[in-house]
């Protein structure tokens, strides 16, 4: 005979993937909206932060995609704070951009990883994607952060220049009297990150 009350077992499945919480890119020279401009061979830092309220985080992947390049690297939250692993047969280095390293700075229900990245090729740009997996194998991604790493290694060029107000012009020599005013117009062009500064230098007669 069996006595007592019937037991009721409840099972709640773990079916929610990690959430993307935040992203950041630092170390670049210029930011315009979601475009982050860096010079070739300048290392930048990409930070991704995720959250899993149930089983906890297991993996974080960084993916850089664009200009014919697709590089990816994985960090494991169950291993040491600087571990990395390739994704299948995926590459994490190329002639154009490298994912150099990862450093975990948070490992609770939240997971934060700082990735060091070095772009190499002028004119390339890479969309920055994340992919997260928890301990129950729920996944989210590859999703775009919205950030785009853009590479500019070419200086602005002179478009045209002119001088007005001279009393006499002899080829490239402009003659004036003391205290005369000249107008010097210089037009420059930059087809990538855009212009920031223009300098005018007057040099001669030990001045």
mmCIF file of C-alpha atoms in Angstrom:
data_model
loop_
_atom_site.group_PDB
_atom_site.id
_atom_site.type_symbol
_atom_site.label_atom_id
_atom_site.label_comp_id
_atom_site.label_asym_id
_atom_site.label_seq_id
_atom_site.Cartn_x
_atom_site.Cartn_y
_atom_site.Cartn_z
ATOM 1 C CA UNK A 1 0.000 0.000 0.000
ATOM 2 C CA UNK A 2 1.089 3.597 -0.695
ATOM 3 C CA UNK A 3 0.115 6.366 1.701
ATOM 4 C CA UNK A 4 0.544 10.129 1.563
ATOM 5 C CA UNK A 5 -0.219 12.823 -0.922
ATOM 6 C CA UNK A 6 0.783 12.752 -4.530
ATOM 7 C CA UNK A 7 3.821 14.811 -5.330
ATOM 8 C CA UNK A 8 3.739 17.347 -8.181
ATOM 9 C CA UNK A 9 7.010 17.970 -10.001
ATOM 10 C CA UNK A 10 7.438 21.189 -11.909
ATOM 11 C CA UNK A 11 9.970 21.728 -14.672
ATOM 12 C CA UNK A 12 10.779 25.107 -16.096
ATOM 13 C CA UNK A 13 12.822 24.858 -19.304
ATOM 14 C CA UNK A 14 15.747 27.203 -19.872
ATOM 15 C CA UNK A 15 14.964 28.590 -23.285
ATOM 16 C CA UNK A 16 15.940 32.268 -23.205
ATOM 17 C CA UNK A 17 19.227 33.181 -24.893
ATOM 18 C CA UNK A 18 21.601 35.777 -23.463
ATOM 19 C CA UNK A 19 20.756 39.416 -24.030
ATOM 20 C CA UNK A 20 23.004 42.031 -25.570
ATOM 21 C CA UNK A 21 23.484 44.788 -22.987
ATOM 22 C CA UNK A 22 26.135 47.183 -24.279
ATOM 23 C CA UNK A 23 28.933 47.784 -26.768
ATOM 24 C CA UNK A 24 31.756 50.287 -27.049
ATOM 25 C CA UNK A 25 34.754 51.048 -29.280
ATOM 26 C CA UNK A 26 37.700 53.097 -28.010
ATOM 27 C CA UNK A 27 41.225 53.905 -29.154
ATOM 28 C CA UNK A 28 40.189 55.239 -32.557
ATOM 29 C CA UNK A 29 41.062 58.694 -33.879
ATOM 30 C CA UNK A 30 37.596 59.957 -34.854
ATOM 31 C CA UNK A 31 33.942 59.016 -34.350
ATOM 32 C CA UNK A 32 31.085 60.168 -36.573
ATOM 33 C CA UNK A 33 27.785 58.620 -35.527
ATOM 34 C CA UNK A 34 28.277 54.848 -35.757
ATOM 35 C CA UNK A 35 31.448 55.190 -37.857
ATOM 36 C CA UNK A 36 34.646 54.728 -35.866
ATOM 37 C CA UNK A 37 37.683 55.839 -37.866
ATOM 38 C CA UNK A 38 41.162 54.451 -37.178
ATOM 39 C CA UNK A 39 44.488 54.568 -38.979
ATOM 40 C CA UNK A 40 46.024 51.349 -40.330
ATOM 41 C CA UNK A 41 47.988 49.357 -37.727
ATOM 42 C CA UNK A 42 46.398 51.265 -34.829
ATOM 43 C CA UNK A 43 44.997 48.888 -32.206
ATOM 44 C CA UNK A 44 41.470 49.643 -30.988
ATOM 45 C CA UNK A 45 39.404 48.098 -28.195
ATOM 46 C CA UNK A 46 35.898 46.694 -28.736
ATOM 47 C CA UNK A 47 33.907 45.917 -25.574
ATOM 48 C CA UNK A 48 30.804 43.674 -25.598
ATOM 49 C CA UNK A 49 28.575 43.015 -22.572
ATOM 50 C CA UNK A 50 25.893 40.325 -22.330
ATOM 51 C CA UNK A 51 23.455 39.026 -19.693
ATOM 52 C CA UNK A 52 21.866 35.627 -19.060
ATOM 53 C CA UNK A 53 19.371 35.446 -16.188
ATOM 54 C CA UNK A 54 19.027 31.649 -16.094
ATOM 55 C CA UNK A 55 21.883 29.176 -16.628
ATOM 56 C CA UNK A 56 24.579 31.809 -17.153
ATOM 57 C CA UNK A 57 26.949 32.751 -19.953
ATOM 58 C CA UNK A 58 29.266 30.341 -21.712
ATOM 59 C CA UNK A 59 30.518 31.960 -24.943
ATOM 60 C CA UNK A 60 30.932 35.367 -26.485
ATOM 61 C CA UNK A 61 31.946 35.715 -30.140
ATOM 62 C CA UNK A 62 33.243 38.798 -31.919
ATOM 63 C CA UNK A 63 32.807 39.025 -35.679
ATOM 64 C CA UNK A 64 34.181 41.673 -38.056
ATOM 65 C CA UNK A 65 32.494 41.552 -41.439
ATOM 66 C CA UNK A 66 33.009 43.716 -44.503
ATOM 67 C CA UNK A 67 35.294 44.633 -47.422
ATOM 68 C CA UNK A 68 35.516 40.954 -48.359
ATOM 69 C CA UNK A 69 36.702 39.999 -44.855
ATOM 70 C CA UNK A 70 34.992 37.770 -42.273
ATOM 71 C CA UNK A 71 37.029 37.216 -39.092
ATOM 72 C CA UNK A 72 35.668 35.742 -35.828
ATOM 73 C CA UNK A 73 36.972 34.764 -32.409
ATOM 74 C CA UNK A 74 35.369 33.169 -29.333
ATOM 75 C CA UNK A 75 35.812 33.677 -25.593
ATOM 76 C CA UNK A 76 34.801 30.950 -23.084
ATOM 77 C CA UNK A 77 33.456 32.194 -19.730
ATOM 78 C CA UNK A 78 34.298 28.859 -18.077
ATOM 79 C CA UNK A 79 38.011 29.221 -18.821
ATOM 80 C CA UNK A 80 40.670 31.772 -17.892
ATOM 81 C CA UNK A 81 40.031 35.467 -18.424
ATOM 82 C CA UNK A 82 42.152 35.814 -21.572
ATOM 83 C CA UNK A 83 41.279 32.586 -23.400
ATOM 84 C CA UNK A 84 40.296 32.634 -27.078
ATOM 85 C CA UNK A 85 39.257 29.978 -29.550
ATOM 86 C CA UNK A 86 38.567 29.887 -33.258
ATOM 87 C CA UNK A 87 35.079 29.275 -34.579
ATOM 88 C CA UNK A 88 35.090 26.072 -36.623
ATOM 89 C CA UNK A 89 37.335 26.720 -39.594
ATOM 90 C CA UNK A 90 36.890 30.470 -39.202
ATOM 91 C CA UNK A 91 39.759 32.930 -39.286
ATOM 92 C CA UNK A 92 40.607 35.536 -36.660
ATOM 93 C CA UNK A 93 43.511 37.070 -38.587
ATOM 94 C CA UNK A 94 43.741 38.240 -42.194
ATOM 95 C CA UNK A 95 46.030 40.444 -44.258
ATOM 96 C CA UNK A 96 43.525 43.248 -43.585
ATOM 97 C CA UNK A 97 42.448 43.009 -39.929
ATOM 98 C CA UNK A 98 43.363 40.973 -36.834
ATOM 99 C CA UNK A 99 41.446 40.150 -33.669
ATOM 100 C CA UNK A 100 44.511 40.203 -31.414
ATOM 101 C CA UNK A 101 43.232 39.187 -27.971
ATOM 102 C CA UNK A 102 40.363 39.049 -25.478
ATOM 103 C CA UNK A 103 40.219 40.023 -21.802
ATOM 104 C CA UNK A 104 37.219 39.199 -19.612
ATOM 105 C CA UNK A 105 36.410 41.915 -17.070
ATOM 106 C CA UNK A 106 33.068 40.617 -15.714
ATOM 107 C CA UNK A 107 31.718 37.101 -15.158
ATOM 108 C CA UNK A 108 28.471 36.960 -13.173
ATOM 109 C CA UNK A 109 25.070 36.770 -14.809
ATOM 110 C CA UNK A 110 26.658 39.580 -16.786
ATOM 111 C CA UNK A 111 29.647 38.936 -19.004
ATOM 112 C CA UNK A 112 31.939 41.627 -20.369
ATOM 113 C CA UNK A 113 34.878 41.039 -22.714
ATOM 114 C CA UNK A 114 37.364 43.571 -24.092
ATOM 115 C CA UNK A 115 38.680 42.657 -27.549
ATOM 116 C CA UNK A 116 41.853 44.150 -29.031
ATOM 117 C CA UNK A 117 41.616 44.599 -32.795
ATOM 118 C CA UNK A 118 44.135 45.916 -35.347
ATOM 119 C CA UNK A 119 42.889 47.064 -38.770
ATOM 120 C CA UNK A 120 45.556 47.174 -41.474
ATOM 121 C CA UNK A 121 44.162 48.252 -44.827
ATOM 122 C CA UNK A 122 43.169 51.773 -45.852
ATOM 123 C CA UNK A 123 39.656 52.092 -47.243
ATOM 124 C CA UNK A 124 38.287 48.975 -45.547
ATOM 125 C CA UNK A 125 35.330 49.028 -43.184
ATOM 126 C CA UNK A 126 33.938 46.317 -40.918
ATOM 127 C CA UNK A 127 30.536 45.889 -39.314
ATOM 128 C CA UNK A 128 30.935 44.684 -35.713
ATOM 129 C CA UNK A 129 28.733 41.721 -34.756
ATOM 130 C CA UNK A 130 28.180 39.732 -31.555
ATOM 131 C CA UNK A 131 27.075 36.151 -30.915
ATOM 132 C CA UNK A 132 26.279 34.847 -27.403
ATOM 133 C CA UNK A 133 25.639 31.357 -25.997
ATOM 134 C CA UNK A 134 24.600 30.321 -22.498
ATOM 135 C CA UNK A 135 25.318 27.146 -20.525
ATOM 136 C CA UNK A 136 22.062 25.570 -21.744
ATOM 137 C CA UNK A 137 23.172 26.137 -25.367
ATOM 138 C CA UNK A 138 20.678 28.894 -26.121
ATOM 139 C CA UNK A 139 22.171 31.330 -28.621
ATOM 140 C CA UNK A 140 21.610 34.781 -30.063
ATOM 141 C CA UNK A 141 23.417 36.328 -33.058
ATOM 142 C CA UNK A 142 25.231 37.038 -35.224
ATOM 143 C CA UNK A 143 23.659 40.447 -34.716
ATOM 144 C CA UNK A 144 25.122 43.808 -35.661
ATOM 145 C CA UNK A 145 26.001 46.224 -32.883
ATOM 146 C CA UNK A 146 25.549 49.120 -35.304
ATOM 147 C CA UNK A 147 29.196 50.106 -34.888
ATOM 148 C CA UNK A 148 31.367 50.198 -37.998
ATOM 149 C CA UNK A 149 35.170 50.220 -37.865
ATOM 150 C CA UNK A 150 36.486 52.278 -40.789
ATOM 151 C CA UNK A 151 40.132 52.594 -41.811
ATOM 152 C CA UNK A 152 41.713 55.782 -43.181
ATOM 153 C CA UNK A 153 45.437 55.878 -43.877
ATOM 154 C CA UNK A 154 45.583 58.576 -46.589
ATOM 155 C CA UNK A 155 46.072 62.285 -45.870
ATOM 156 C CA UNK A 156 43.925 64.995 -47.470
ATOM 157 C CA UNK A 157 45.035 66.305 -50.857
ATOM 158 C CA UNK A 158 45.269 69.824 -52.224
ATOM 159 C CA UNK A 159 42.328 70.536 -54.486
ATOM 160 C CA UNK A 160 43.211 74.053 -55.578
ATOM 161 C CA UNK A 161 44.719 77.305 -54.289
ATOM 162 C CA UNK A 162 44.716 80.955 -55.254
ATOM 163 C CA UNK A 163 46.084 84.343 -54.138
ATOM 164 C CA UNK A 164 44.301 87.608 -54.764
ATOM 165 C CA UNK A 165 45.125 91.214 -53.937
ATOM 166 C CA UNK A 166 48.660 91.339 -55.357
ATOM 167 C CA UNK A 167 49.766 94.473 -57.240
ATOM 168 C CA UNK A 168 51.876 92.529 -59.723
ATOM 169 C CA UNK A 169 52.234 88.821 -60.547
ATOM 170 C CA UNK A 170 55.276 87.333 -62.245
ATOM 171 C CA UNK A 171 54.551 83.612 -62.713
ATOM 172 C CA UNK A 172 54.557 82.291 -59.102
ATOM 173 C CA UNK A 173 55.788 85.544 -57.537
ATOM 174 C CA UNK A 174 53.162 87.893 -56.071
ATOM 175 C CA UNK A 175 54.304 91.468 -55.392
ATOM 176 C CA UNK A 176 52.690 93.720 -52.796
ATOM 177 C CA UNK A 177 53.557 96.859 -50.857
ATOM 178 C CA UNK A 178 54.033 96.898 -47.067
ATOM 179 C CA UNK A 179 50.711 96.732 -45.213
ATOM 180 C CA UNK A 180 48.834 95.462 -48.262
ATOM 181 C CA UNK A 181 46.328 92.678 -47.619
ATOM 182 C CA UNK A 182 46.355 89.431 -49.573
ATOM 183 C CA UNK A 183 43.660 86.778 -49.698
ATOM 184 C CA UNK A 184 45.002 83.213 -49.796
ATOM 185 C CA UNK A 185 42.430 80.525 -50.628
ATOM 186 C CA UNK A 186 43.313 76.853 -50.164
ATOM 187 C CA UNK A 187 40.859 74.061 -50.876
ATOM 188 C CA UNK A 188 41.571 70.534 -49.661
ATOM 189 C CA UNK A 189 39.816 67.222 -50.171
ATOM 190 C CA UNK A 190 39.509 64.049 -48.087
ATOM 191 C CA UNK A 191 37.330 61.262 -49.424
ATOM 192 C CA UNK A 192 37.359 59.146 -46.279
ATOM 193 C CA UNK A 193 37.116 60.357 -42.661
ATOM 194 C CA UNK A 194 36.940 64.014 -43.745
ATOM 195 C CA UNK A 195 38.967 67.140 -43.064
ATOM 196 C CA UNK A 196 39.892 68.265 -39.563
ATOM 197 C CA UNK A 197 42.650 70.909 -39.829
ATOM 198 C CA UNK A 198 44.202 73.231 -42.359
ATOM 199 C CA UNK A 199 47.456 75.083 -41.664
ATOM 200 C CA UNK A 200 48.906 78.060 -43.522
ATOM 201 C CA UNK A 201 52.647 78.636 -43.237
ATOM 202 C CA UNK A 202 54.601 81.684 -44.427
ATOM 203 C CA UNK A 203 58.329 81.000 -44.584
ATOM 204 C CA UNK A 204 61.259 83.057 -45.834
ATOM 205 C CA UNK A 205 63.682 85.910 -45.075
ATOM 206 C CA UNK A 206 64.603 84.150 -41.817
ATOM 207 C CA UNK A 207 61.031 84.648 -40.655
#
